[in-house]
Short mmCIF file of C-alpha atoms in Angstrom, two decimals:
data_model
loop_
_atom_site.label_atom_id
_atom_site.label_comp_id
_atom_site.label_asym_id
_atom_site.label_seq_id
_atom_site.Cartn_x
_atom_site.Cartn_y
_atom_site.Cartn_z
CA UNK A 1092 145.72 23.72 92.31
CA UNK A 1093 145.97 23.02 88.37
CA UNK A 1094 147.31 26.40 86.86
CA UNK A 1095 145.01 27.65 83.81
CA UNK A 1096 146.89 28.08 80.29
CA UNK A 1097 145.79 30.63 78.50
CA UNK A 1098 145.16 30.40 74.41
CA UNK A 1099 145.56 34.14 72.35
CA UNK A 1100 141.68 33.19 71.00
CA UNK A 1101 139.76 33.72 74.27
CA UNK A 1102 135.77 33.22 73.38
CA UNK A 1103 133.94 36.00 72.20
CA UNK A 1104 132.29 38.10 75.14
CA UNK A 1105 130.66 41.04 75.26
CA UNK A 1106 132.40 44.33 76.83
CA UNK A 1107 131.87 47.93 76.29
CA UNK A 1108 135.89 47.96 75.77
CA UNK A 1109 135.88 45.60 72.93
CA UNK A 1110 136.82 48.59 70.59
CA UNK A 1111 138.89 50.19 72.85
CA UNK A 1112 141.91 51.89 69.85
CA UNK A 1113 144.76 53.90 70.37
CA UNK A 1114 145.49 57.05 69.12
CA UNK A 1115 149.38 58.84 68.69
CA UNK A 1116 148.96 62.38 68.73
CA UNK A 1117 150.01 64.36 65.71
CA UNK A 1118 153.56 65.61 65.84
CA UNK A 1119 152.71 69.04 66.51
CA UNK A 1120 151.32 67.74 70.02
CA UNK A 1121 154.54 66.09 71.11
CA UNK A 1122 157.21 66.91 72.72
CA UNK A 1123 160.27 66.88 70.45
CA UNK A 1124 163.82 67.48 70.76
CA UNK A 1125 164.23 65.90 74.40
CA UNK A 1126 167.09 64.69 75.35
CA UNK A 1127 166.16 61.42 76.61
CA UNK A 1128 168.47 59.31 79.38
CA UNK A 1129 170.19 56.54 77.80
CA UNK A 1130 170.65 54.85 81.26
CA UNK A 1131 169.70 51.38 80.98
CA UNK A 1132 168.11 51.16 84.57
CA UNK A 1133 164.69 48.74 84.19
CA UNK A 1134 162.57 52.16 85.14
CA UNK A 1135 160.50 54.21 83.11
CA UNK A 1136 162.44 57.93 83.47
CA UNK A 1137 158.98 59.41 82.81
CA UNK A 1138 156.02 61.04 85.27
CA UNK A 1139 153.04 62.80 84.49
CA UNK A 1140 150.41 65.11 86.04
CA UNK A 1141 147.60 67.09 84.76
CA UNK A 1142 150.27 69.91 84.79
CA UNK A 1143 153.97 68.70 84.05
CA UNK A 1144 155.52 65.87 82.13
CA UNK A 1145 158.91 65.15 84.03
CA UNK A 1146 161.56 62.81 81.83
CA UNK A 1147 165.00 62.02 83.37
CA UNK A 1148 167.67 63.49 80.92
CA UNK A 1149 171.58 63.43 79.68
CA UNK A 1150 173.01 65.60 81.72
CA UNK A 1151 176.77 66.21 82.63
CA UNK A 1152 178.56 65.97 85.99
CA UNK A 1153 175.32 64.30 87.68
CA UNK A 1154 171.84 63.53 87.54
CA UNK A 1155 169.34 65.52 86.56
CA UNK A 1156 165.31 65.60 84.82
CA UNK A 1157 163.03 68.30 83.19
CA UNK A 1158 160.44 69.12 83.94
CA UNK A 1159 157.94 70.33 80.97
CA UNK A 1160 154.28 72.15 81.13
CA UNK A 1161 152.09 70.13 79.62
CA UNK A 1162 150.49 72.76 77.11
CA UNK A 1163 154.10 73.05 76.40
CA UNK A 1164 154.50 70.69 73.32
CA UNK A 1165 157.08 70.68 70.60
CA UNK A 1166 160.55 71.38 69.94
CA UNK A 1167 162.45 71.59 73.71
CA UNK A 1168 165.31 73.89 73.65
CA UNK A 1169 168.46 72.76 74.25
CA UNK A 1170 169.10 74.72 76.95
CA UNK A 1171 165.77 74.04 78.52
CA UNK A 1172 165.61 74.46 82.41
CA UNK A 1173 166.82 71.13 84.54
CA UNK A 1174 166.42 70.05 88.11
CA UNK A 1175 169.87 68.80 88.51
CA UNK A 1176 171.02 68.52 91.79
CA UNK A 1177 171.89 65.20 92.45
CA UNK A 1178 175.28 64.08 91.94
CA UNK A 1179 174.98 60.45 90.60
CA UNK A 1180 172.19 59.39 87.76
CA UNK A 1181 168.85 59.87 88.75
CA UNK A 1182 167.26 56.28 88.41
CA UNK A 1183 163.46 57.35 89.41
CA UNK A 1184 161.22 60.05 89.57
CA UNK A 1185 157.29 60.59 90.72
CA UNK A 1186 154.73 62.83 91.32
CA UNK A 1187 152.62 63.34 94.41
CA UNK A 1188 149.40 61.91 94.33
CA UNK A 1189 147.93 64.91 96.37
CA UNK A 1190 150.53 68.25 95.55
CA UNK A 1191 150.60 68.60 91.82
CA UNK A 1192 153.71 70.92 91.94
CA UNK A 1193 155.48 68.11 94.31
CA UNK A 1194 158.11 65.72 93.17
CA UNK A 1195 160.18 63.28 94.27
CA UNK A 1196 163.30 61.52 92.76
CA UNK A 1197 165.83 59.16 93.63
CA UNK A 1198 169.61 58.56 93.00
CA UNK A 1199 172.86 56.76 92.51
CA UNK A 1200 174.17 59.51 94.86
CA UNK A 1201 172.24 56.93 97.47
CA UNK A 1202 169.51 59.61 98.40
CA UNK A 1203 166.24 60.99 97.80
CA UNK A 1204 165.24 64.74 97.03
CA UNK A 1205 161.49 66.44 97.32
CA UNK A 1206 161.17 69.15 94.97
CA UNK A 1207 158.55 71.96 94.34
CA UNK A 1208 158.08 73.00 90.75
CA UNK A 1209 156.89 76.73 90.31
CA UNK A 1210 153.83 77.05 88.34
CA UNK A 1211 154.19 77.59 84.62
CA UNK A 1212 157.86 75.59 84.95
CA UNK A 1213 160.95 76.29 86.00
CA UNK A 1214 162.82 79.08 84.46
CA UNK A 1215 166.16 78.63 85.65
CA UNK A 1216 167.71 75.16 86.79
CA UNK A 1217 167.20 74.19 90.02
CA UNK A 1218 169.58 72.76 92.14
CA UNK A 1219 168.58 73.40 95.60
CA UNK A 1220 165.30 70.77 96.28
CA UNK A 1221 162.92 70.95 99.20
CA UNK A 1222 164.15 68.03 101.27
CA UNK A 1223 167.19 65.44 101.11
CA UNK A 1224 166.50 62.75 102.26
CA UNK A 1225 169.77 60.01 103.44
CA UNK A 1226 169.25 56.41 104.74
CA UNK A 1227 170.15 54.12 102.04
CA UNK A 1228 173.85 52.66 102.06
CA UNK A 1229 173.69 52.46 98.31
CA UNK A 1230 172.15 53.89 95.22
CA UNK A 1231 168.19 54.11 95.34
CA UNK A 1232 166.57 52.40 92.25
CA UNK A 1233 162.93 52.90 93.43
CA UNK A 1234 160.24 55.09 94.76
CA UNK A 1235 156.36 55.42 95.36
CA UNK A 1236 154.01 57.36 97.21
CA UNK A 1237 151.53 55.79 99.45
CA UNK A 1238 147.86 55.84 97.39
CA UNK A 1239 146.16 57.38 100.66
CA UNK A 1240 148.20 58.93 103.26
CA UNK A 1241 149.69 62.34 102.55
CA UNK A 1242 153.96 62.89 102.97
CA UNK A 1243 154.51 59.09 103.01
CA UNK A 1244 157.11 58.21 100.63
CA UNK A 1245 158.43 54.85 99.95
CA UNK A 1246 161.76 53.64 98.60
CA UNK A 1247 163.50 50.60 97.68
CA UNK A 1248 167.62 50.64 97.92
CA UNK A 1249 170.11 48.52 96.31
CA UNK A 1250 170.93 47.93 99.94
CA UNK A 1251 167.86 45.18 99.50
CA UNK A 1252 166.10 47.77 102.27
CA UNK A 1253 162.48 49.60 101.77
CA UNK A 1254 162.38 52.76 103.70
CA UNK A 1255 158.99 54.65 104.47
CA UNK A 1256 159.87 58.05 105.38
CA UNK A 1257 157.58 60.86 107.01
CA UNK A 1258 157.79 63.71 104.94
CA UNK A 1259 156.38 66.10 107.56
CA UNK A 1260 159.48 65.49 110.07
CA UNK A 1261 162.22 64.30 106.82
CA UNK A 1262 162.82 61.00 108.90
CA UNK A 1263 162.72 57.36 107.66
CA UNK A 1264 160.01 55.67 110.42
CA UNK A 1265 160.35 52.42 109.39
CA UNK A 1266 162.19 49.91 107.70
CA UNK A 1267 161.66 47.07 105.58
CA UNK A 1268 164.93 44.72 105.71
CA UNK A 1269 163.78 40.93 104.50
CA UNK A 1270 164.74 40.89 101.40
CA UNK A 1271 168.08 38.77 99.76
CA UNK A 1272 168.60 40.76 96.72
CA UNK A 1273 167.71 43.95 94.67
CA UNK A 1274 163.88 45.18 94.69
CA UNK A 1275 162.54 45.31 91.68
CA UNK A 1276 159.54 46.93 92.13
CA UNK A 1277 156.92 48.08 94.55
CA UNK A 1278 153.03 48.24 94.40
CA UNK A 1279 150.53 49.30 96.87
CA UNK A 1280 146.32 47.88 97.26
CA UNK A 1281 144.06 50.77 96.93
CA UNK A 1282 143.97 51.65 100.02
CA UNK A 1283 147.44 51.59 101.33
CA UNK A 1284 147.06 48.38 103.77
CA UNK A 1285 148.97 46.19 101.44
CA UNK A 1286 152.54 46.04 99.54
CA UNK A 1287 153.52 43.79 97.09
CA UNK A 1288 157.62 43.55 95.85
CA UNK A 1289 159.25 41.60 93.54
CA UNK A 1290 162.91 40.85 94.10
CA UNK A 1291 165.93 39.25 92.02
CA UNK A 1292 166.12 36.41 94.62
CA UNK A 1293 162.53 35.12 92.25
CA UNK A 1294 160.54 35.75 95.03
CA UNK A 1295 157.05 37.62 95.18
CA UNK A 1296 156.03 39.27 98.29
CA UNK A 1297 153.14 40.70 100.10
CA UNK A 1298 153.77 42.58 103.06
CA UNK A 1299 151.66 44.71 105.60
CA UNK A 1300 154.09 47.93 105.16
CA UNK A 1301 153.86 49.18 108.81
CA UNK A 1302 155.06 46.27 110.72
CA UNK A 1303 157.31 44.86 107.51
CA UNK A 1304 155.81 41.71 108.18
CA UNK A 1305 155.42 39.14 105.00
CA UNK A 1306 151.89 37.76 104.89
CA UNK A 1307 152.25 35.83 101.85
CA UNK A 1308 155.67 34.95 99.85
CA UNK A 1309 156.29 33.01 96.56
CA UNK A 1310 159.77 31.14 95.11
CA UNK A 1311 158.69 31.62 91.37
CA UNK A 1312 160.88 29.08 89.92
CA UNK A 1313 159.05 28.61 87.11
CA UNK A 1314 157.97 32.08 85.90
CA UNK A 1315 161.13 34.64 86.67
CA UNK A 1316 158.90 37.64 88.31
CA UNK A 1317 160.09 41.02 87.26
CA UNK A 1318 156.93 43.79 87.63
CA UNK A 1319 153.85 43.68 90.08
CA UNK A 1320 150.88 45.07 90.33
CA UNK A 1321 147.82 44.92 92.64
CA UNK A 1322 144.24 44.86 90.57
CA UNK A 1323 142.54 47.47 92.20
CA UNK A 1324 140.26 45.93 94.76
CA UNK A 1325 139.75 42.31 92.97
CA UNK A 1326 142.40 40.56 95.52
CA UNK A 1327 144.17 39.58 92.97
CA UNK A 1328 148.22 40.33 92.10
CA UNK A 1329 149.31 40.26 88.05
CA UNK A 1330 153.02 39.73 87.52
CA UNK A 1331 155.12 39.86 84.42
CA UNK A 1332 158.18 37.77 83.67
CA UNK A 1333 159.98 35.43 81.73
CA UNK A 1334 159.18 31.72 81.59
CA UNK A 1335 161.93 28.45 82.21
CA UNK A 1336 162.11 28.90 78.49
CA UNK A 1337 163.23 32.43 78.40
CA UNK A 1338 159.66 33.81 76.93
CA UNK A 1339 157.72 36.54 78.04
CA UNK A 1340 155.05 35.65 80.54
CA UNK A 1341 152.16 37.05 82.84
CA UNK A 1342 150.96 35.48 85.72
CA UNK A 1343 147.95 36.20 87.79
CA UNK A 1344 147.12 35.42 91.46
CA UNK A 1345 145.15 34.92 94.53
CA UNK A 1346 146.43 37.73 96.85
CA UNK A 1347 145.89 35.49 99.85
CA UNK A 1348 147.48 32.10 98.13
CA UNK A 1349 150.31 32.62 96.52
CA UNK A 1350 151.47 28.71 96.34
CA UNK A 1351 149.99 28.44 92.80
CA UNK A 1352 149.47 31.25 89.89
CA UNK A 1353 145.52 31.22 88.61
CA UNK A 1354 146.72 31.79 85.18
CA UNK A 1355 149.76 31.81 83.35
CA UNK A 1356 149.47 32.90 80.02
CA UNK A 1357 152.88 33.14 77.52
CA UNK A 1358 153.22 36.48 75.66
CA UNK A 1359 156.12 35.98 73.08
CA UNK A 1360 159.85 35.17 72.93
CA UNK A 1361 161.12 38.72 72.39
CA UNK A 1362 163.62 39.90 75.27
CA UNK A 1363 162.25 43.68 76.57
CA UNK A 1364 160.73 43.72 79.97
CA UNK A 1365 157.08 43.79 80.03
CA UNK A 1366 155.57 46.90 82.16
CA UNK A 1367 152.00 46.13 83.08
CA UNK A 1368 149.57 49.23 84.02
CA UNK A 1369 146.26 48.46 85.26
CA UNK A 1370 143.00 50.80 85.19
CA UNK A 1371 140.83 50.05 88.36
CA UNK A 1372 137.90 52.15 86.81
CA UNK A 1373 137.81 50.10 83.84
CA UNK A 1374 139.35 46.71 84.68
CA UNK A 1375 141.80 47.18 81.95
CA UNK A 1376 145.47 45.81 81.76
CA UNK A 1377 147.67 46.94 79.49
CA UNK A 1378 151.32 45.47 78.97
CA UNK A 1379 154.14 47.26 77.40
CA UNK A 1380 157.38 46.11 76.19
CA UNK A 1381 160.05 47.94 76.89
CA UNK A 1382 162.20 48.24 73.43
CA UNK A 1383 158.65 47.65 71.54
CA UNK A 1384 156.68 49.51 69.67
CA UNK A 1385 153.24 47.65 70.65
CA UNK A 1386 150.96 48.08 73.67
CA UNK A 1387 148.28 45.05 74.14
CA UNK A 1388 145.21 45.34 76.24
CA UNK A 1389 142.78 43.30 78.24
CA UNK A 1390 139.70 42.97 79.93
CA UNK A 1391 140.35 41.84 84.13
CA UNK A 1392 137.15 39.86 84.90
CA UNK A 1393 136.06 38.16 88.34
CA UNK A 1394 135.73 34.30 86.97
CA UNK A 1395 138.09 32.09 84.56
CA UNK A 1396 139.73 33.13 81.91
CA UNK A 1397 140.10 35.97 83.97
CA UNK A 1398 142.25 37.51 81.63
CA UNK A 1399 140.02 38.58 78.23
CA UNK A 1400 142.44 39.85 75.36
CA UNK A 1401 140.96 43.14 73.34
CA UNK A 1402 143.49 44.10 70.98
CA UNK A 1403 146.96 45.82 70.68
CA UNK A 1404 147.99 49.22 69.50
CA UNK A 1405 150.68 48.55 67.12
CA UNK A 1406 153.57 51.44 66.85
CA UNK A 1407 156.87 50.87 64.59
CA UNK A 1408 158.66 53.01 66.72
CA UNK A 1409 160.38 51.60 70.16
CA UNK A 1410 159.33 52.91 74.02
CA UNK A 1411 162.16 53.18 76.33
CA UNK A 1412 159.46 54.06 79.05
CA UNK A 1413 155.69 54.92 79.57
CA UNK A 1414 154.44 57.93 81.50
CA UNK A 1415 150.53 57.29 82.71
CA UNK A 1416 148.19 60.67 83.29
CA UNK A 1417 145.97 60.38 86.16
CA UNK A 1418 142.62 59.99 85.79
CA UNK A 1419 141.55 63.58 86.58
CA UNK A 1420 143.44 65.14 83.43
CA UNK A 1421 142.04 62.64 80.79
CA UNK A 1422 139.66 64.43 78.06
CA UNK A 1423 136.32 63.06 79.04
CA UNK A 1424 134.60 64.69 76.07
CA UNK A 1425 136.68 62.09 73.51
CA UNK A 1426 135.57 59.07 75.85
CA UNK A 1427 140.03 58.89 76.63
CA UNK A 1428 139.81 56.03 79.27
CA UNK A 1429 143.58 56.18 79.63
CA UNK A 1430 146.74 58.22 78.27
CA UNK A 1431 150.32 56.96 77.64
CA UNK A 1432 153.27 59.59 77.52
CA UNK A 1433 155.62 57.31 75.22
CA UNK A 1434 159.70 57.91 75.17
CA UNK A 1435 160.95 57.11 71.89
CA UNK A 1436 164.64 57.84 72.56
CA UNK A 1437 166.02 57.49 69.23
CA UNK A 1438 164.37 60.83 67.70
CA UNK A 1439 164.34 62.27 71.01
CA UNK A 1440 160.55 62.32 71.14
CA UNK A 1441 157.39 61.98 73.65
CA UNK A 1442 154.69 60.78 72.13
CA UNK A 1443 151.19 61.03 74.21
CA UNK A 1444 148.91 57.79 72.90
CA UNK A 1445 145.24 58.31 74.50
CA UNK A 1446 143.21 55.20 74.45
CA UNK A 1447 139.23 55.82 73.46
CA UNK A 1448 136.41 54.07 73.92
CA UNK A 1449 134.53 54.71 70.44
CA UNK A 1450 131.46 56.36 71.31
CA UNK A 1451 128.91 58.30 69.07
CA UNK A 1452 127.33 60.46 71.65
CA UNK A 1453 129.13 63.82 72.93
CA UNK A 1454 127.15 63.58 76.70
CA UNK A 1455 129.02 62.34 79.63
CA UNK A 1456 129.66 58.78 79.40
CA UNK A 1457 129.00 57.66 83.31
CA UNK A 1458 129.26 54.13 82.42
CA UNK A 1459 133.00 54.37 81.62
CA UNK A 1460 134.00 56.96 84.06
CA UNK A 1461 132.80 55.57 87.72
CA UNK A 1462 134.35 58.09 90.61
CA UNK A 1463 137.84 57.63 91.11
CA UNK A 1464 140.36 59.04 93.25
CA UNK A 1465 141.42 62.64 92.86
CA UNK A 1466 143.81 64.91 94.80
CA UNK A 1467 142.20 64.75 98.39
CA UNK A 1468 144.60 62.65 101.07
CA UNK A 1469 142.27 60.45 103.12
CA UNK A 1470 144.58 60.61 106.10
CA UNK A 1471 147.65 62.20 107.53
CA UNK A 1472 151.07 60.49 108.00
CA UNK A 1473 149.93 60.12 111.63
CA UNK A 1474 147.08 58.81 111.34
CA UNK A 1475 148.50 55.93 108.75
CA UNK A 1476 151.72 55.13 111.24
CA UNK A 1477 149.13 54.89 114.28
CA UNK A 1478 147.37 51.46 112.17
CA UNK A 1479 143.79 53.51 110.32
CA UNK A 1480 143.35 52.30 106.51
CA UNK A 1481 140.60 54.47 104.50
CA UNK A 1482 139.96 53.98 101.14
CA UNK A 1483 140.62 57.00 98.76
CA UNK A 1484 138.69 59.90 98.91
CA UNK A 1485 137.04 59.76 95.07
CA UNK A 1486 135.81 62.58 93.05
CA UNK A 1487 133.59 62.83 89.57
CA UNK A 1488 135.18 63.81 86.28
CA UNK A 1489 131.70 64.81 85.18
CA UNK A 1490 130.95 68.61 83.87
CA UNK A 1491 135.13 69.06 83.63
CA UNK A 1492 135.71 69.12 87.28
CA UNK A 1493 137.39 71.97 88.50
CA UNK A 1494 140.19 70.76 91.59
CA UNK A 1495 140.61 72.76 94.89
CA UNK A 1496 144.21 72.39 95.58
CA UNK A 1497 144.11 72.07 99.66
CA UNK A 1498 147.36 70.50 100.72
CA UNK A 1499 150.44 71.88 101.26
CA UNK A 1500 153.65 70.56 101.36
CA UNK A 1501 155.32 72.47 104.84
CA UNK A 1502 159.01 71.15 104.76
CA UNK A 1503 160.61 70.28 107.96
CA UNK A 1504 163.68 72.35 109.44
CA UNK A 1505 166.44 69.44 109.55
CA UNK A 1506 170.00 69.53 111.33
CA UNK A 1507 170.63 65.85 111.92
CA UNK A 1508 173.68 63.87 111.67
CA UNK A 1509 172.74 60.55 112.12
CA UNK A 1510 169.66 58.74 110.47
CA UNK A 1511 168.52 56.14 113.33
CA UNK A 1512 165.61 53.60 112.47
CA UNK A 1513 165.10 50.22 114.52
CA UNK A 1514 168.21 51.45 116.50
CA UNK A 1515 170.06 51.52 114.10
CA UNK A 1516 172.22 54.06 112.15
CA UNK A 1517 171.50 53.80 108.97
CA UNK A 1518 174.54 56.21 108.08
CA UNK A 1519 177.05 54.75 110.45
CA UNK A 1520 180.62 54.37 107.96
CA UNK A 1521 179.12 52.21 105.54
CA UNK A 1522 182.04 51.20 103.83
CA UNK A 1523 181.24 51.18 99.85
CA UNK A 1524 181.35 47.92 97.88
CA UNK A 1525 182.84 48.93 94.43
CA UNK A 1526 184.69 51.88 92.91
CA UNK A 1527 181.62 53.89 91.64
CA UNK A 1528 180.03 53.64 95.21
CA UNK A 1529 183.34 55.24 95.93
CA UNK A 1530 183.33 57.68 93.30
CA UNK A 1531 179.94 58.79 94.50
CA UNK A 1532 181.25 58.69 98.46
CA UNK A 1533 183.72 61.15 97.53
CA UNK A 1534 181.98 63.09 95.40
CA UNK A 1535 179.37 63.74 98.12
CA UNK A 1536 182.12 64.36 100.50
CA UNK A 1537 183.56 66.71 97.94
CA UNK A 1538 180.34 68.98 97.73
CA UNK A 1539 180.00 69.17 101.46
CA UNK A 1540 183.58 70.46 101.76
CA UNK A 1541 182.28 72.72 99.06
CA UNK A 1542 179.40 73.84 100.86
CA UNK A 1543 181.13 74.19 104.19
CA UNK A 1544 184.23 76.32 102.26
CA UNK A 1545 181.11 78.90 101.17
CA UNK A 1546 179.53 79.13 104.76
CA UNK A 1547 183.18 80.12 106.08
CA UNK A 1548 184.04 82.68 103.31
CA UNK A 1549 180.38 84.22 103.83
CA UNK A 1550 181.68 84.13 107.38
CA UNK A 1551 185.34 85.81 106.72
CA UNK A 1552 183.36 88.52 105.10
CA UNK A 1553 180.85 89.49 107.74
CA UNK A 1554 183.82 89.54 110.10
CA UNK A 1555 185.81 91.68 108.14
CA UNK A 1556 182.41 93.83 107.81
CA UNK A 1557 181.94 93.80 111.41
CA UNK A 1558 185.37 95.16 112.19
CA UNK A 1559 185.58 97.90 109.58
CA UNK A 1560 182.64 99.11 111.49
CA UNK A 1561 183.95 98.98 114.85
CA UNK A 1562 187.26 100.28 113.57
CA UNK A 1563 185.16 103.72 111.56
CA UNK A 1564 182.76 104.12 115.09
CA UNK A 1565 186.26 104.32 116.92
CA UNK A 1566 187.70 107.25 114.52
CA UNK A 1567 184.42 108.50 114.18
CA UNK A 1568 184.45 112.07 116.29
CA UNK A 1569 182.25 111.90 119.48
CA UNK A 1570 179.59 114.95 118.74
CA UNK A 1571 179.21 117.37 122.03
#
């Protein structure tokens, strides 16, 4: 298979995105004042929902993120409510696809929390989260939710494991344990049946995610794969990386063949990692630069080029990450076919960038907004373990649809020691590898002694309680 080079000056072709533009909100509409995390983990320390913006944050003596209402824009007070109970750095955070008040976030501290956000905010830090979750042997770099099935959580350890946990019983079910080296990141197919990794080892993998087993797998020597992402239903896979000459690179391929890239096309020589986000409704790609200030676009199509370049929103100021709003809280009425939630860490800003199609008419443009999924699970986490696919259930943004929120997130009653999957204990004196694995070992340790010292006192008490009462019913005078 001959591999397709890509020139910048793709033919002229006509697409109701042509004139797709960005637009920055005015400062009054951003969120200023934040105190963004200067951790230099490749993530984007940013999630968004129709309700909250969540951005991981500095925060002393562990990890911890806020979590901001969106209508709540400008200057953030310093002493702005956190969710900080982890103990290590918290490297990742996302919403639910189906609870808007659900989130989930991952750690150095090697675990994962589920937390549920009051409406209107938080108004006090929270420390205590809904479920905590322990299987990894080290730090947890990455999670995601699974596009379909309701409670099924995914995420990707430096212990080079996957773990897909059922949030209904707070158990890991299964485990994913091929890979060499650290995951870099994760991506699902739209309906759930399909996962796609890359990995520091250069290799790019698809896997079906309940048996772990690799359908397709692919040593990119040439092109150093960093991010992946599935394009909606075209069975095709885009990558980003960096080239045998150290420039920035995209790739596309055949889902099924993954012996030869379709297209490589060569970006630029700067050094950020490129983030790709793709639009299913609209067949757009967009690829970010992390340590840029520019956002380019492009048009997916079915035949060669494949890839059709639009145009690039040009920004002077630098993105440590990219938040994305669902598709249900765009503003239809301004034709927004897609919203950014940019962190610009050195003025401690977050700067929302809406991409518009320009259109002249004020009625509902069905042409750009097809049905897409909303906030309806199309199965259980039963249903998904026991081998049934669906596609998601979609929903019309016509006539500002108005969401009933159905599910409910019911959390589990745990008291287990041990954390067994495959037969094995993924707990069992896993002896850590360097001194802030330590560090974190003890410091977990340390706030279980903690907790366990408070249980006993709380104890001591009640005694004491108890025996003052005894000790007034035996002087009390027996009445004739």
């Amino acid at each position: 298979m001959t591999v397709t080079k890509m020139s910048w000056r793709s033919q002229y072709r006509s697409s109701k995105f042509r004139n797709v533009y960005g637009k920055a909100a005015c400062r009054e509409h951003c969120f200023d004042c934040v105190p963004i995390t200067k951790n230099v983990h490749d993530n984007h320390f940013c999630a968004v929902n129709a309700k909250f913006l969540a951005v991981v944050t500095e925060s002393a003596g562990g990890g911890a993120f806020l979590v901001i209402p969106l209508q709540q824009t400008g200057r953030i007070e310093p002493n702005f409510p956190k969710v900080c109970g982890h103990q290590g750095n918290v490297l990742d955070i996302k919403w639910s696809p189906f609870m808007e008040n659900i989130i989930a976030s991952c750690s150095e501290d090697t675990s994962v929390r589920i937390w549920e956000i009051p409406d209107g905010g938080l108004r006090r830090n929270m420390s205590e989260a809904l479920l905590e979750l322990y299987g990894h042997s080290r730090r947890v770099g990455l999670i995601e939710w699974h596009p379909t099935a309701n409670n099924i959580l995914f995420s990707a350890g430096y212990d080079y494991k996957i773990l897909i946990w059922n949030l209904e019983k707070g158990d890991p079910v299964k485990m994913i344990d091929c890979h060499t080296d650290v995951i870099l990141c994760m991506s699902f197919n739209t309906d759930g049946s399909l996962l796609t990794t890359t990995c520091k080892d250069r290799k790019l993998r698809v896997f079906e995610p309940r048996s772990g087993k690799v359908l397709q797998e692919a040593s990119c020597k040439n092109h150093k794969v960093n991010r992946v992402v599935f394009l909606g239903d075209m069975k095709r896979l885009l990558t980003t990386g960096v080239s045998r000459w150290n420039t920035r690179q995209i790739a596309l391929w055949d889902q099924e063949d993954l012996s030869m890239p379709l297209v490589e096309e060569e970006i630029d020589g700067l050094s950020g990692l490129l983030f790709p986000f793709y639009d299913a409704d609209t067949h757009m790609l967009y690829l970010a630069g992390k340590g840029d200030g520019n956002i380019r676009y492009y048009e997916i199509i079915g035949e060669k080029p494949y890839l059709n370049y639009l145009m690039e929103f040009r920004s002077p100021a630098p993105q440590k990450g990219l938040g994305v709003m669902p598709k249900y809280g765009l503003d239809v009425s301004a034709c927004e076919v897609f919203r950014f939630y940019k962190l610009i860490t050195l003025r401690g800003i977050i700067e929302p960038i809406s991409m518009i199609v320009p259109r002249r008419s004020e009625t509902y443009q069905e042409d750009i907004y097809p049905m897409t999924p909303g906030l309806e699970p199309a199965l259980n986490p039963d249903e998904w373990l026991s081998g049934i696919n669906r596609d998601p259930v979609l929903m019309s943004l016509k006539e500002g649809y108005k969401k009933d929120v159905k599910v409910i997130f019911k959390p589990p009653i745990k008291d287990k020691k041990s954390v067994v999957v495959n037969g094995i204990d993924l707990l069992e004196n896993v002896p850590p590898r360097t001194e802030n694995e330590l560090l974190r070992m003890f410091f977990r340790q340390q706030d279980e002694i903690r907790r366990l010292k408070e249980d006993l006192n709380q104890k001591d008490v009640r005694i004491r309680q108890l025996e003052l009462e005894m000790k007034n019913l035996r002087n009390c005078p027996k009445s004739n």
